[in-house]
């Protein structure tokens, strides 16, 4: 049996309300809160980035897995906000957590699905018998251009998953990836903010790829939506994951546990992985979980998990995602937010 | 901060690795070559607890250039479980709520950068537990 042996998520404590951003730009807050179902989002502290978020999430995953970090054979971090353009984020993480130096490390990039890619490859290494444990992380501190629609959603957070074959808490039963050249969202080298194709980001991108991966995954597994206790899809806003779930035949109750985006925002590479962490926090032995990520450019990774008896032993060993989401919040005004996100031009 | 020095201090800055005197058990953080208690020269490496108590603190309102955008921020002395005391910035803090004796936890944060093109320096800070 191969799957997740430990998981952990981390969210910064700072928040900004969608209403605060809307008022700054003279936009109707209702259009955002009701239209996109986004109420507030996480903002990283001035001393937080993809690496520090990954370290916090992975530390919780280690606490749950209770394994020797030296036995981890690979560390992959998926993000579109790696602090260095050249120098993998994982090199810093392994030294912070006492992993390695006998370890394979790489940074992954694929817009919002870099995290699920890291999980996918980590899982495959263990399944191939190449190593005992592998760590896959999705984390981001993404930015939207000031006044752009993305500014309401781009947030910060991440989740880490240790894959292994002993004391598995969620077995991975099936995987499937679906990818095509779709220019829905991109950022050219050297640009500060990404560009997107507006309405083009919906049907030809998000919906097509998630539906493609999901349909293939259901065919492969010979399962149907009603077999699953939970489902989680990439969450660029509150509306899309519910809509794609509906199109595939999932019900609202299956999506609720992982639907954290209205209060968290889109944590990009951390989006569906943090949703999965929120589900694992409340899952019971035997539950089946359906997960499909989405990354612009574009592609989707799908996973089917079956929760094991081990889950109840690990759930309370580290903070749960909803506790981090609902408690210990510090709200920022737009000026503080602009300073935190270094949107203000300073003298060098 | 120069790259070589930062690199040398990684075990302490990232993982709180201390030297435990094999003769008398005294903990030195950062590790030393000679035990300040018994003058012995043999040590084992131990990792300090990431939980502790706030011994005292001050609030920095006028900081050096590198930290001037983060003011006001508290800096405290934290007694980690096991007795070793470290000086650390207290992150995410509501200064009005901070109290001597309160429980803190050590976290991994970005400390500073070596200019726009230089290396990023990470290390420990404390947060309210
Ligand atoms: Zn001694």
Short mmCIF file of N, CA and C and ligand atoms in Angstrom, two decimals, chain B residues 21 24 35 38, ligand 1:
data_model
loop_
_atom_site.label_atom_id
_atom_site.label_comp_id
_atom_site.label_asym_id
_atom_site.label_seq_id
_atom_site.Cartn_x
_atom_site.Cartn_y
_atom_site.Cartn_z
N UNK B 21 28.00 19.47 26.59
CA UNK B 21 29.28 19.02 27.12
C UNK B 21 29.16 17.57 27.61
N UNK B 24 30.03 17.57 31.67
CA UNK B 24 29.14 18.12 32.71
C UNK B 24 27.72 18.34 32.23
N UNK B 35 34.10 24.05 27.07
CA UNK B 35 32.92 24.22 27.92
C UNK B 35 33.15 25.35 28.91
N UNK B 38 33.16 23.64 32.72
CA UNK B 38 34.16 22.69 33.23
C UNK B 38 35.42 22.61 32.37
ZN1 LIG C 1 31.22 20.93 30.76
#
